[in-house]
Amino acid sequence: MSIRVGIMGYGNLSRGVESAIRQNEDMELAAVFTRRDPKSVQIRTEGVPVLAEEELLSWKDKLDVLVLGGGSATDLPVQTPKYAEHFNVVDSFDTHARIAEHFANVDAAAKAGGHVAVISVGWDPGMFSLLRMVSDAVLPEGRHYTFWGRGVSQGHSDAIRRIEGVKDARQYTIPVEDAVEAVRRGETPDFTTRQMHTRECFVVAEEGADKARIEKEIKEMPNYFADYDTTVHFISEEELKRDHSGLPHGGFVIRSGVTGMEKENRHIIEYKLTLDSNPEFTGSVLAAYARAAYRLAKEGNSGCRSVFDIAPAYLSSKSAEELRSHLL
Amino acid sequence: MSIRVGIMGYGNLSRGVESAIRQNEDMELAAVFTRRDPKSVQIRTEGVPVLAEEELLSWKDKLDVLVLGGGSATDLPVQTPKYAEHFNVVDSFDTHARIAEHFANVDAAAKAGGHVAVISVGWDPGMFSLLRMVSDAVLPEGRHYTFWGRGVSQGHSDAIRRIEGVKDARQYTIPVEDAVEAVRRGETPDFTTRQMHTRECFVVAEEGADKARIEKEIKEMPNYFADYDTTVHFISEEELKRDHSGLPHGGFVIRSGVTGMEKENRHIIEYKLTLDSNPEFTGSVLAAYARAAYRLAKEGNSGCRSVFDIAPAYLSSKSAEELRSHLL
């Protein structure tokens, strides 16, 4: 019998989970739940119901795992603990400063309900975290660097859209090539924020808007842009649609460490992602961890986990014997 | 209290484990065991005894985990099951065709003795396996490629040394750059063996030896060289010592896969290692899994595991809270 997966929400990430489920023969999409009017939501998997969030709890016996597709700012801090009491759940919570709090809330709820919850799943946090952690354990005397891009940052794009006179915008995060090359060569510098990434913005201004003011507001925006070398290009709506409609992303984690009695040998571990679609890749990682959550629960486990707490074999549909003979 | 580690054998790999233990504050080297005359073995950690293998079983209560530094051909098939009954053990077994058999033997012994054994630990098998497996689970529709090098293959160097008239030799495995670039671009070709790697040999011939015959014997050696484009350089003993005394290695695993309802988006996952010292890096991975074996056993587990079966957090000396706040 397939693993019956429910998805809460139907934004980009949820659509990524939906298409990932189709690629995993041991999983099936059972239902999508939404806060919108279900009739207004058209999903891409035939024969699967779209239901109002209010109906979710009545699906307790019809879902093996629930993937939460919402955002970290307001959705997940409420939804993950709420639903972890009733379902095995997986989320992509990425507000770093609040992970401890979120973990504690979700853990209490999951334990109370006897379910398994996996939080902060995706590529960063997620795959990148795994690489940072394992590399840190293997090369304890070293440093790690995380570079993001070239790719679209949705948070930064949204921040630009909130500026008066901006009709639409797309922001790319770009690693500074010199910094990357220095780390790959084995150097372990202290970089400033500005030295690691640049930001490139493509902005559609409203008719008659003051472009100089918009550019200044972007470049001086604290946290988002002020600490970076930022480039702003004003383009037409058509150009934005034609050249910037995808959501590519990626980046790399590099750990540089030394071994030897005199620390005379250096080792560089690099993990690099080049993603055509950020939400589809993230959705694929969520699907694999949804499988893990279901299996861990089936074995009688409960509580909250991160990617650090799950043996890799739980992610795969293949048997232990298959994994050992084909991938070890 | 530190994790008390014993090492069986004292070759290159064991020395790599020895130096790794020094870099891990929660571990201490308790003793080294050898089949040679212990008096003839000079280790690099002060105050640690070197003992004959015959004394190993009397150390049952003085070791938390035993790292087996021997080779896969004849040492480990015997030693790992033998000692898994009495100790938590970690090995670097890498004879791929015999992994199923080795796993079964070690599992039975470890379960009989109530210990945890981790086999096939290192970078390949080991870190590369982990990357292949996790990437396969995350991108189920895709292909993976493993490239090794540029680095010294000790097995191939040994094979050359067995040829008559060869005094010493060093063999480098080198990935074919065109093949690597094709995969990085997202192509998923079927490569022949020859298309993925070349082999470069540095040979010191004995005085008066027939170099043409040696070169021919190398290039035609089945399994080792016949399927590859092989280059042979004859050099002096001094040159070998000066230019080829290190044991660098590395390589990369690349997974290329697609997602999307129409499989329209491609994703490339690349994991790359650049290692100054193959045995020291391998030893560092063994040390991290030695910690994991000890901890798993302390929790009451027993039996054989591979890297697929161990949650990453077990590898680290850091607490779950530290890992979540610094590396997630």
XYZ file of C-alpha atoms in Angstrom:
656
model
C 0.000 0.000 0.000
C 1.252 3.480 -0.845
C 2.115 6.127 1.705
C -0.881 8.484 1.714
C 0.365 12.073 1.722
C -1.678 15.183 2.400
C -0.443 18.661 1.535
C -1.468 21.747 3.504
C -1.435 24.823 1.254
C -1.008 25.046 -2.477
C 1.721 27.573 -3.261
C 4.930 26.984 -5.214
C 6.422 24.655 -2.621
C 3.271 22.539 -2.334
C 3.203 22.187 -6.104
C 6.809 21.006 -5.889
C 5.738 18.372 -3.358
C 2.845 17.371 -5.596
C 5.108 16.686 -8.576
C 7.667 14.911 -6.363
C 4.996 12.511 -5.107
C 4.320 11.487 -8.702
C 7.965 10.474 -9.027
C 7.841 8.203 -5.995
C 5.933 5.006 -6.682
C 5.460 4.155 -3.026
C 3.625 7.432 -2.338
C 0.293 8.862 -3.379
C -1.227 12.300 -2.983
C -4.392 11.789 -0.922
C -5.687 15.352 -0.615
C -4.713 19.014 -0.696
C -5.996 21.350 2.024
C -6.289 25.093 1.605
C -7.361 28.213 3.439
C -8.718 29.579 0.180
C -12.043 28.570 -1.289
C -11.270 24.971 -2.384
C -13.277 25.527 -5.564
C -10.811 28.243 -6.563
C -7.819 25.908 -6.334
C -6.984 23.814 -9.376
C -4.394 21.152 -8.633
C -2.502 19.127 -11.218
C -3.113 15.585 -9.976
C -6.299 14.059 -11.307
C -8.877 12.613 -8.942
C -7.413 14.130 -5.787
C -9.741 16.285 -3.648
C -9.008 19.878 -2.661
C -10.558 20.564 0.717
C -10.906 23.399 3.196
C -8.393 23.409 6.035
C -11.284 22.907 8.456
C -11.713 19.380 7.152
C -8.130 18.381 7.809
C -8.646 16.895 11.265
C -11.377 14.603 9.942
C -8.679 13.039 7.718
C -6.737 11.700 10.688
C -7.141 8.097 9.575
C -6.801 8.781 5.880
C -3.311 10.326 5.810
C -0.004 8.691 6.696
C 1.866 11.972 6.630
C 1.043 15.646 6.119
C 3.432 17.988 4.340
C 3.098 21.612 5.411
C 3.723 23.867 2.434
C 3.309 27.176 4.255
C 5.775 29.935 5.114
C 8.026 30.257 8.132
C 6.947 33.760 9.141
C 3.376 33.096 10.205
C 2.075 29.733 8.890
C 4.436 27.089 10.222
C 4.919 28.379 13.800
C 1.177 27.745 14.223
C 0.480 24.889 11.819
C 3.341 22.504 12.532
C 2.697 22.160 16.278
C -1.068 22.156 15.671
C -0.988 19.308 13.165
C 1.940 17.358 14.670
C -0.458 16.322 17.408
C -2.694 14.608 14.864
C -0.447 13.606 11.968
C 3.105 12.764 11.090
C 4.252 16.051 9.597
C 7.120 17.559 7.633
C 7.824 21.275 7.236
C 10.482 23.541 5.710
C 10.774 25.981 8.623
C 13.742 28.249 7.893
C 13.696 31.126 10.374
C 17.029 30.301 11.876
C 16.709 32.380 15.026
C 13.498 30.598 16.003
C 14.440 26.980 15.293
C 15.000 26.083 18.970
C 11.574 27.405 19.917
C 9.869 25.782 16.931
C 11.579 22.448 17.637
C 10.417 22.514 21.268
C 6.806 23.354 20.352
C 6.610 20.736 17.638
C 8.336 18.109 19.764
C 5.846 18.525 22.612
C 2.875 18.303 20.251
C 4.235 15.317 18.316
C 5.002 13.438 21.515
C 1.566 14.211 22.925
C -0.051 12.794 19.825
C 2.377 9.912 19.271
C 3.519 11.212 15.893
C 6.794 11.985 14.162
C 7.509 15.516 12.936
C 10.463 16.539 10.799
C 11.202 20.265 10.668
C 13.483 22.486 8.589
C 13.578 20.193 5.564
C 14.677 21.393 2.134
C 18.078 22.351 0.826
C 19.030 25.093 3.266
C 18.079 24.242 5.927
C 18.115 20.592 4.903
C 20.690 19.140 2.526
C 23.172 21.953 3.217
C 22.720 21.441 6.971
C 23.429 17.747 6.577
C 26.612 18.503 4.683
C 27.738 21.143 7.157
C 27.112 18.806 10.070
C 28.690 15.655 8.670
C 31.701 17.600 7.370
C 32.119 19.268 10.749
C 32.140 15.846 12.442
C 34.607 14.371 9.943
C 36.965 17.378 9.872
C 36.577 18.908 13.337
C 39.464 21.339 12.806
C 38.233 23.428 9.955
C 35.817 26.062 8.758
C 32.781 25.902 6.598
C 31.432 28.436 4.153
C 27.948 28.520 2.650
C 27.445 30.360 -0.630
C 24.005 30.790 -2.159
C 23.218 31.378 -5.806
C 23.144 32.270 -8.481
C 19.438 32.139 -7.752
C 16.218 33.934 -7.064
C 15.611 34.959 -3.475
C 11.874 35.223 -3.021
C 12.186 37.088 0.273
C 14.360 39.760 -1.321
C 12.127 39.976 -4.386
C 9.140 40.526 -2.078
C 11.014 43.217 -0.161
C 11.563 45.166 -3.386
C 7.917 44.768 -4.369
C 6.885 46.510 -1.165
C 8.651 49.734 -2.248
C 6.335 52.454 -3.534
C 6.368 52.687 -7.311
C 7.500 49.075 -7.845
C 5.161 46.943 -9.902
C 7.187 43.736 -9.870
C 10.731 42.608 -9.120
C 13.088 39.690 -9.154
C 16.253 39.533 -7.043
C 19.226 37.243 -7.703
C 21.736 36.330 -5.019
C 25.177 35.776 -6.545
C 28.267 34.339 -4.864
C 31.445 36.377 -5.278
C 33.686 34.239 -7.486
C 36.941 35.417 -5.854
C 35.679 34.390 -2.429
C 34.612 30.965 -3.696
C 37.959 30.409 -5.398
C 39.889 31.405 -2.283
C 38.011 28.844 -0.199
C 38.409 26.157 -2.877
C 42.149 26.814 -2.842
C 42.200 26.033 0.866
C 42.251 29.546 2.283
C 40.035 30.166 5.317
C 39.475 33.918 5.451
C 37.010 35.879 7.564
C 34.708 37.338 4.960
C 32.408 40.286 5.446
C 28.857 39.879 4.151
C 29.780 42.061 1.177
C 32.727 39.866 0.264
C 30.673 36.689 -0.123
C 27.594 37.668 -2.138
C 26.305 40.364 -4.438
C 22.667 41.129 -5.196
C 21.224 41.867 -8.617
C 17.723 43.272 -8.921
C 15.422 43.410 -11.934
C 12.666 45.917 -11.279
C 9.516 46.846 -13.165
C 8.637 50.399 -12.123
C 5.161 51.801 -12.296
C 4.477 54.376 -14.995
C 6.034 57.698 -13.933
C 7.669 56.331 -10.777
C 10.913 57.972 -9.568
C 13.489 55.336 -10.507
C 16.358 57.071 -8.748
C 14.413 57.011 -5.485
C 13.471 53.351 -5.938
C 17.082 52.395 -6.615
C 18.240 54.321 -3.550
C 15.589 52.708 -1.351
C 16.601 49.252 -2.507
C 20.319 49.816 -2.020
C 19.882 51.305 1.441
C 17.359 48.789 2.746
C 18.782 47.453 6.038
C 19.394 43.677 6.370
C 18.220 42.976 2.847
C 20.568 45.098 0.720
C 22.586 47.693 2.660
C 25.412 45.261 3.476
C 25.814 44.082 -0.121
C 27.008 45.440 -3.426
C 23.657 45.707 -5.147
C 22.922 46.320 -8.800
C 19.496 47.528 -9.937
C 18.209 47.147 -13.511
C 14.897 48.648 -14.561
C 13.200 46.478 -17.155
C 9.779 46.166 -18.738
C 7.082 43.813 -17.526
C 7.517 41.793 -20.706
C 11.239 41.416 -20.113
C 10.641 40.278 -16.540
C 8.179 37.686 -17.746
C 10.385 36.540 -20.615
C 13.753 36.419 -18.862
C 13.014 35.984 -15.179
C 9.975 33.778 -14.744
C 11.834 30.714 -13.458
C 12.870 30.081 -9.879
C 16.387 28.683 -10.284
C 18.662 28.544 -7.267
C 21.522 26.625 -5.758
C 24.787 27.262 -4.044
C 27.455 25.380 -2.213
C 28.758 24.385 1.159
C 32.522 24.117 1.395
C 34.319 22.710 4.408
C 38.044 23.205 4.565
C 39.888 21.339 7.296
C 43.234 19.936 8.309
C 44.480 16.583 9.571
C 47.796 15.055 10.555
C 49.994 15.122 13.633
C 51.264 18.534 12.550
C 47.984 19.498 10.835
C 49.997 19.392 7.661
C 47.334 18.051 5.305
C 44.338 19.992 4.046
C 41.071 18.577 2.781
C 38.296 20.374 0.941
C 34.747 19.031 0.929
C 32.410 20.779 -1.485
C 28.704 20.152 -1.935
C 27.106 22.025 -4.773
C 23.514 22.311 -5.934
C 22.457 23.702 -9.313
C 18.679 23.782 -9.342
C 16.382 24.715 -12.216
C 13.498 24.997 -9.773
C 14.003 25.824 -6.134
C 10.451 24.847 -5.062
C 10.510 21.549 -6.975
C 13.839 20.492 -5.525
C 12.729 21.550 -2.040
C 9.486 19.642 -2.600
C 11.484 16.562 -3.578
C 13.471 16.725 -0.350
C 10.223 17.136 1.617
C 8.779 14.052 -0.097
C 11.803 11.932 0.878
C 11.561 13.093 4.501
C 7.800 12.501 4.464
C 8.618 8.858 3.735
C 11.079 8.880 6.636
C 8.545 10.426 9.029
C 5.971 7.791 8.142
C 8.447 4.940 8.596
C 9.843 6.224 11.862
C 6.300 6.544 13.226
C 5.453 3.046 12.047
C 8.382 1.769 14.098
C 6.849 3.370 17.178
C 8.888 6.564 17.358
C 7.428 9.945 18.194
C 8.608 13.533 18.617
C 10.378 16.126 16.525
C 13.457 15.467 14.393
C 15.685 17.451 12.120
C 17.683 16.047 9.207
C 20.453 15.343 11.729
C 18.347 12.794 13.564
C 17.282 10.520 10.712
C 19.338 7.648 9.309
C 19.645 8.186 5.535
C 18.142 4.794 4.647
C 14.734 6.021 5.871
C 14.652 8.472 2.963
C 14.777 5.824 0.271
C 12.106 3.579 -1.173
C 14.790 0.948 -1.755
C 15.406 -1.920 0.664
C 18.510 -2.045 2.861
C 19.889 -4.868 0.686
C 19.323 -2.901 -2.520
C 20.988 0.169 -1.043
C 24.016 -1.806 0.086
C 24.434 -3.607 -3.219
C 23.852 -0.632 -5.535
C 24.801 2.545 -3.713
C 27.321 1.630 -0.985
C 35.046 10.332 30.243
C 36.562 9.957 26.805
C 35.660 7.252 24.323
C 38.486 4.710 24.562
C 39.525 3.673 21.070
C 41.729 0.740 20.132
C 43.293 0.375 16.703
C 44.055 -3.002 15.144
C 47.013 -2.727 12.776
C 49.389 0.155 12.224
C 49.599 0.894 8.511
C 48.791 4.177 6.739
C 45.093 4.031 7.554
C 45.659 3.271 11.237
C 48.059 6.210 11.447
C 45.294 8.335 9.930
C 42.930 7.145 12.662
C 45.575 7.890 15.286
C 45.947 11.501 14.202
C 42.161 11.913 13.872
C 41.670 10.792 17.475
C 43.971 13.623 18.597
C 41.629 16.076 16.911
C 38.571 14.805 18.765
C 38.564 15.862 22.394
C 35.980 13.302 23.426
C 38.141 10.394 22.247
C 41.411 8.908 23.371
C 43.670 6.294 21.841
C 43.833 3.473 24.392
C 46.094 0.965 22.611
C 47.367 -0.190 19.237
C 47.419 -3.913 18.425
C 49.678 -5.461 15.828
C 50.595 -8.783 14.258
C 54.190 -7.650 14.080
C 56.562 -7.688 17.012
C 55.113 -4.852 19.141
C 58.629 -3.704 19.999
C 59.255 -3.009 16.307
C 56.253 -0.652 16.042
C 56.797 2.977 16.967
C 53.526 4.898 17.213
C 53.206 8.661 17.387
C 51.004 9.074 20.466
C 52.950 9.231 23.698
C 52.130 6.905 26.558
C 49.934 4.547 24.546
C 50.855 0.849 24.547
C 51.524 -1.184 21.411
C 50.488 -4.774 22.028
C 50.401 -8.091 20.223
C 47.100 -9.003 18.607
C 46.885 -11.974 20.977
C 46.294 -9.564 23.848
C 43.325 -7.860 22.216
C 40.585 -10.001 23.763
C 41.912 -9.296 27.259
C 41.125 -5.610 26.549
C 37.377 -6.261 26.340
C 36.602 -3.967 29.266
C 39.207 -1.368 28.409
C 38.032 -0.356 24.935
C 34.773 1.340 23.962
C 35.354 0.780 20.265
C 37.936 -0.934 18.081
C 38.912 0.470 14.679
C 40.145 -2.151 12.238
C 42.854 -0.651 10.077
C 43.487 -3.747 7.929
C 42.859 -4.461 4.271
C 39.733 -5.775 2.589
C 41.362 -8.651 0.741
C 42.356 -10.877 3.650
C 42.335 -8.974 6.991
C 38.829 -7.609 7.395
C 36.800 -10.642 6.214
C 38.317 -12.460 9.196
C 38.937 -9.703 11.732
C 35.693 -7.754 11.608
C 33.379 -10.707 12.400
C 35.911 -12.066 14.894
C 36.155 -8.857 16.892
C 32.556 -7.670 16.427
C 31.573 -10.375 18.884
C 33.706 -8.775 21.575
C 33.897 -5.072 20.754
C 32.055 -2.309 18.975
C 33.992 -2.155 15.724
C 34.412 0.009 12.633
C 36.073 -1.066 9.393
C 36.689 0.306 5.893
C 35.767 -2.854 3.951
C 35.678 -1.914 0.271
C 35.451 -5.108 -1.782
C 32.145 -4.216 -3.351
C 31.239 -7.686 -4.607
C 31.536 -9.139 -1.100
C 29.731 -6.495 0.942
C 26.523 -8.545 1.339
C 28.470 -11.525 2.659
C 30.639 -9.375 4.935
C 27.585 -7.546 6.280
C 25.852 -10.849 7.112
C 28.915 -12.298 8.870
C 29.559 -9.164 10.872
C 25.887 -8.709 11.733
C 25.609 -12.217 13.164
C 28.761 -11.775 15.245
C 27.834 -8.322 16.496
C 24.347 -9.459 17.486
C 25.733 -12.538 19.237
C 28.030 -10.345 21.280
C 25.621 -7.438 21.793
C 27.865 -4.965 19.981
C 27.543 -2.437 17.174
C 29.660 -2.821 14.025
C 29.913 -0.268 11.239
C 31.388 -1.534 7.976
C 32.564 0.105 4.750
C 33.410 3.455 6.304
C 35.666 5.991 4.591
C 35.093 8.169 1.575
C 34.239 5.543 -1.033
C 32.590 3.498 0.304
C 31.482 5.959 2.971
C 30.919 9.643 2.259
C 30.401 9.021 -1.470
C 27.901 6.249 -0.684
C 25.979 8.589 1.583
C 25.806 11.198 -1.156
C 24.790 8.671 -3.814
C 22.073 7.282 -1.574
C 20.584 10.530 -0.314
C 20.696 12.066 -3.802
C 18.999 8.986 -5.245
C 16.212 9.317 -2.666
C 15.765 13.032 -3.276
C 15.921 12.847 -7.079
C 14.578 9.369 -7.867
C 14.464 10.050 -11.610
C 18.080 10.609 -12.416
C 21.532 9.122 -12.800
C 24.619 9.338 -10.708
C 28.242 9.330 -11.760
C 31.253 8.730 -9.545
C 34.620 10.081 -10.665
C 37.805 9.364 -8.741
C 40.965 11.432 -8.754
C 43.201 12.983 -9.439
C 44.786 10.721 -6.858
C 47.012 7.825 -6.002
C 45.460 4.391 -6.266
C 47.421 2.122 -3.958
C 45.957 -1.036 -5.476
C 47.073 -0.028 -8.957
C 50.492 1.076 -7.715
C 50.911 -2.327 -6.065
C 49.878 -4.094 -9.279
C 52.663 -2.318 -11.176
C 55.215 -3.164 -8.482
C 54.502 -6.859 -9.003
C 55.774 -6.663 -12.603
C 59.256 -8.061 -13.122
C 61.887 -5.355 -13.416
C 59.841 -2.734 -11.507
C 61.511 -1.344 -8.422
C 58.772 1.074 -7.370
C 55.709 2.735 -8.871
C 52.970 5.219 -8.264
C 49.694 5.256 -10.205
C 47.331 8.222 -10.488
C 43.682 7.861 -11.426
C 42.476 10.917 -13.343
C 38.898 11.802 -14.290
C 38.363 12.724 -17.947
C 37.534 16.424 -17.896
C 35.175 16.246 -20.896
C 33.103 13.563 -19.206
C 32.898 15.561 -15.981
C 31.872 18.701 -17.832
C 29.178 16.863 -19.791
C 27.613 15.581 -16.573
C 27.875 18.992 -14.919
C 26.042 20.493 -17.888
C 23.164 18.106 -17.245
C 23.884 15.458 -19.864
C 23.417 11.849 -18.764
C 25.472 9.747 -21.185
C 26.401 6.075 -20.944
C 30.151 6.225 -20.562
C 32.557 3.392 -21.199
C 35.232 2.826 -18.565
C 37.751 4.473 -20.876
C 35.626 7.596 -21.250
C 35.522 8.356 -17.525
C 39.069 7.919 -16.244
C 42.650 7.777 -17.456
C 45.597 6.232 -15.598
C 49.037 7.760 -15.292
C 51.924 5.643 -14.028
C 55.305 6.723 -12.681
C 57.643 3.758 -12.692
C 61.148 3.227 -11.337
C 62.691 0.387 -13.370
C 65.484 -1.799 -12.112
C 68.889 -1.292 -13.667
C 68.929 -2.874 -17.112
C 65.214 -3.796 -17.111
C 63.344 -3.896 -20.430
C 61.234 -0.739 -20.215
C 59.272 -1.464 -23.382
C 58.159 -4.802 -21.950
C 57.221 -3.239 -18.605
C 55.157 -0.548 -20.324
C 53.404 -3.188 -22.440
C 52.686 -5.366 -19.414
C 51.189 -2.426 -17.550
C 49.019 -1.250 -20.445
C 47.687 -4.733 -21.164
C 47.019 -5.774 -17.561
C 43.383 -6.903 -17.440
C 40.963 -5.141 -15.019
C 43.654 -2.753 -13.812
C 44.764 -1.010 -17.016
C 43.574 -2.670 -20.226
C 40.244 -0.806 -20.294
C 41.860 2.605 -19.779
C 44.035 5.030 -21.673
C 47.209 4.564 -19.683
C 50.364 6.663 -19.749
C 53.638 5.314 -18.398
C 56.568 7.520 -17.355
C 59.878 6.026 -16.289
C 61.522 8.149 -13.614
C 64.372 7.819 -11.144
C 63.973 6.700 -7.560
C 64.870 10.221 -6.435
C 62.144 11.733 -8.618
C 59.574 9.299 -7.272
C 60.517 10.199 -3.737
C 60.604 13.927 -4.431
C 57.451 14.303 -6.534
C 55.222 11.375 -5.614
C 55.598 10.617 -1.929
C 52.199 11.948 -0.855
C 48.908 10.078 -0.990
C 46.511 12.698 -2.297
C 43.152 11.623 -3.641
C 39.602 12.764 -4.098
C 36.907 12.786 -6.689
C 33.246 13.550 -7.010
C 29.784 12.133 -7.060
C 27.368 13.898 -9.361
C 23.651 13.176 -9.433
C 21.669 14.638 -12.279
C 17.903 14.356 -12.037
C 14.660 15.873 -13.199
C 11.492 17.079 -11.505
C 8.220 18.657 -12.549
C 4.946 17.418 -13.958
C 6.602 17.258 -17.384
C 10.068 16.484 -15.957
C 10.988 19.897 -17.323
C 13.426 20.961 -14.612
C 16.904 19.557 -14.084
C 18.918 19.564 -10.901
C 22.582 18.758 -10.431
C 23.947 17.654 -7.077
C 27.728 17.518 -6.881
C 29.824 16.352 -3.960
C 33.536 16.839 -4.360
C 36.485 15.836 -2.208
C 40.008 17.206 -2.628
C 42.214 15.353 -0.173
C 45.878 15.970 0.604
C 46.022 12.629 2.386
C 43.707 9.772 1.526
C 44.538 7.711 4.657
C 44.183 10.674 7.018
C 40.813 11.684 5.612
C 39.624 8.075 5.661
C 40.902 7.808 9.229
C 38.941 10.919 10.160
C 35.738 9.391 8.806
C 36.465 6.173 10.720
C 36.937 8.176 13.927
C 33.542 9.877 13.517
C 31.818 6.528 12.904
C 33.699 5.013 15.861
C 31.958 7.627 18.000
C 28.636 6.655 16.422
C 29.216 2.927 17.021
C 29.988 3.560 20.679
C 26.916 5.726 21.167
C 24.557 3.388 19.362
C 25.804 0.513 21.512
C 25.380 2.585 24.671
C 21.738 3.061 23.713
C 21.321 -0.711 23.622
C 21.594 -1.325 19.898
C 23.495 -4.208 18.376
C 24.288 -5.601 14.933
C 25.934 -4.371 11.758
C 25.307 -1.003 10.124
C 26.506 0.859 7.105
C 26.647 4.636 6.747
C 23.051 4.423 5.489
C 21.779 3.212 8.843
C 23.189 5.862 11.169
C 21.574 9.210 11.900
C 24.176 11.924 11.196
C 23.980 13.424 14.706
C 25.687 10.302 16.099
C 28.869 11.296 14.249
C 29.318 14.571 16.053
C 30.706 15.402 19.473
C 28.300 18.338 19.630
C 24.938 18.159 21.413
C 21.655 18.078 19.495
C 20.960 21.661 20.622
C 24.364 22.881 19.450
C 23.938 21.162 16.103
C 20.500 22.706 15.588
C 21.606 26.181 16.549
C 24.919 26.266 14.658
C 24.693 23.897 11.714
C 21.010 23.511 10.782
